[in-house]
Tab-separated table of C-alpha atoms in Angstrom:
chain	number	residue	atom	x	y	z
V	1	UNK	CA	112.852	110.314	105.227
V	2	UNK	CA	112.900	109.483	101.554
V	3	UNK	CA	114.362	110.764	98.563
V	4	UNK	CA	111.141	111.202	96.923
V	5	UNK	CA	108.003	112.394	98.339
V	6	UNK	CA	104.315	112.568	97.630
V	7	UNK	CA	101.858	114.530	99.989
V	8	UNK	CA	99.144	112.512	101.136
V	9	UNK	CA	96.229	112.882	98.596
V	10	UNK	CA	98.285	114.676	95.732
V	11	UNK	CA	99.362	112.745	92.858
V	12	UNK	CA	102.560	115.011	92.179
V	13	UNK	CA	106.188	113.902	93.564
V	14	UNK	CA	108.748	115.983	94.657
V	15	UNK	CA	112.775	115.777	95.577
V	16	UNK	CA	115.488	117.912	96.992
V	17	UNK	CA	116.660	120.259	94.157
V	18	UNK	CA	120.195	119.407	94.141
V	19	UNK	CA	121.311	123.189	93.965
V	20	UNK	CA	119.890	124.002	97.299
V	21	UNK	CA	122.041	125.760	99.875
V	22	UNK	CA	121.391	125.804	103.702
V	23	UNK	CA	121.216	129.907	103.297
V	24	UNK	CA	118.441	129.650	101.263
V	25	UNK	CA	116.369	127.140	103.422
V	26	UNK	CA	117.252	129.456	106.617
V	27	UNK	CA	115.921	132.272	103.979
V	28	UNK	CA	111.949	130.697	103.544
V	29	UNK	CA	111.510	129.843	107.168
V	30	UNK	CA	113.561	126.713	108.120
V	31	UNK	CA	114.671	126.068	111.593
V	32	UNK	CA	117.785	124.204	112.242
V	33	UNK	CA	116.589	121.053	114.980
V	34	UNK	CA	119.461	120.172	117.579
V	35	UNK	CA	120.087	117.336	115.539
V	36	UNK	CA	121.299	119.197	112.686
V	37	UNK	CA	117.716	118.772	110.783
V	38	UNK	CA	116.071	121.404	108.595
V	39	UNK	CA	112.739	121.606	109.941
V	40	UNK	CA	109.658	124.150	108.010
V	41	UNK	CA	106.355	124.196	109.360
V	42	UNK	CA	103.340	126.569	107.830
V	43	UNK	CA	99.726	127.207	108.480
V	44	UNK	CA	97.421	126.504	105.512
V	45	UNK	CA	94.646	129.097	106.551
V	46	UNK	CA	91.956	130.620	104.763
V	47	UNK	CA	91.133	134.143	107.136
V	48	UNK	CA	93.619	133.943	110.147
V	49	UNK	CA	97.146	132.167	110.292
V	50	UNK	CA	96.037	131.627	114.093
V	51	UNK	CA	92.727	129.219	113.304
V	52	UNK	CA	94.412	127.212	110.561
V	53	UNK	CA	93.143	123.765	110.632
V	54	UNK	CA	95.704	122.312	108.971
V	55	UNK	CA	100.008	123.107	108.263
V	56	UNK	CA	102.734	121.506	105.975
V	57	UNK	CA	105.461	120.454	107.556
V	58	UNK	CA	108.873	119.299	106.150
V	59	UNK	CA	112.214	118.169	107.161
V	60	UNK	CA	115.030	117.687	105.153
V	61	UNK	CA	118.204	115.933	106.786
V	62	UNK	CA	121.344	117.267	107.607
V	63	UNK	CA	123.318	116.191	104.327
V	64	UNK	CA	120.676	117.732	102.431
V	65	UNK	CA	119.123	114.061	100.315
V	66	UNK	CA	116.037	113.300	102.407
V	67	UNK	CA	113.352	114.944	102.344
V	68	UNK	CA	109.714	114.414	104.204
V	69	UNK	CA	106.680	116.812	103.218
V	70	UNK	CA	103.055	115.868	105.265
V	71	UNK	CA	100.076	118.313	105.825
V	72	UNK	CA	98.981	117.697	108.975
V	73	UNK	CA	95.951	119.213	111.395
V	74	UNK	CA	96.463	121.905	113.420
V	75	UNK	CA	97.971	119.682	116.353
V	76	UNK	CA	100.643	118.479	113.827
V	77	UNK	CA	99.901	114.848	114.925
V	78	UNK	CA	97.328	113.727	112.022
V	79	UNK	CA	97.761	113.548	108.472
V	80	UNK	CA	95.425	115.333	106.543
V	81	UNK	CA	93.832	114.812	102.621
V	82	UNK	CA	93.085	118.360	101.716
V	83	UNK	CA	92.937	117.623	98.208
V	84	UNK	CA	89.602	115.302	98.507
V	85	UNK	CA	87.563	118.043	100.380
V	86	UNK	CA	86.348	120.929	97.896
V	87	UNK	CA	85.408	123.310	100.706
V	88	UNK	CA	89.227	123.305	101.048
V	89	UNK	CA	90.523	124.329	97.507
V	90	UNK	CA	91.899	127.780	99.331
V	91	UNK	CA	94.090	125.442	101.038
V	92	UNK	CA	95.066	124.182	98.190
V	93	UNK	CA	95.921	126.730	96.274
V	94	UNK	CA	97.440	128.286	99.066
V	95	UNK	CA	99.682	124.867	99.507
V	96	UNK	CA	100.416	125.103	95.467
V	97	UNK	CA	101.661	128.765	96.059
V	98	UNK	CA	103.929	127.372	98.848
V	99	UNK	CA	105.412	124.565	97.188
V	100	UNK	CA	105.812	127.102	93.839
V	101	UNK	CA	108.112	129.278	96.156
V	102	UNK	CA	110.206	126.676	97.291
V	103	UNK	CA	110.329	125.557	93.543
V	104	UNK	CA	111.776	128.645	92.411
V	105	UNK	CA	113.986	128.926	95.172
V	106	UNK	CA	115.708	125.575	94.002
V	107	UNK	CA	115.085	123.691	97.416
V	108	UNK	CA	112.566	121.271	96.146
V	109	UNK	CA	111.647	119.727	92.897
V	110	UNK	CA	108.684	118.144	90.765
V	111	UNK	CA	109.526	114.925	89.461
């Protein structure tokens, strides 16, 4: 886990917004790990949620200062460039909507 993160083909870096509350992560979809981590996992689909080929997944620690952010394949166990691949730019802009939300909802920020 790092303070600052960069998903794997993007050139844009993000943080923990230092405003966010563990309501609010509960709120967008995070699920509390037995170790006290904040986990968030989401397809990045084009037709069907069920067939995505690839998800984001974060974690953000317990205190609330480390964050990770990967998009992985539908397994969850490779990482994934989905920004060099043009046949996925609904991915993209479906991961830019995503990370917009969590924006405004003061849980992560662009540096």
């Amino acid at each position: 886990m790092a303070n600052t993160v960069i998903i794997n083909g993007d050139t844009r870096k993000f943080t923990i917004n230092e405003n966010v509350k563990r309501y609010s992560l509960i709120d967008v979809g995070f699920v509390k790990s037995l170790k006290g981590n904040f986990i968030y996992e989401h397809p990045l689909y084009n037709e069907s949620p069920y067939n995505a080929p690839t998800k984001l997944k974060m974690t953000i620690n317990q205190d609330l200062d480390h964050l990770t952010m990967v998009i992985t394949d539908k397994n969850g166990l490779q990482k994934v460039n989905i920004f060099k691949n043009q046949q996925l730019k609904p991915t993209v802009e479906l991961l830019n909507f995503i990370l917009k939300d969590l924006i405004e909802r003061e849980i992560i920020k662009p540096l």
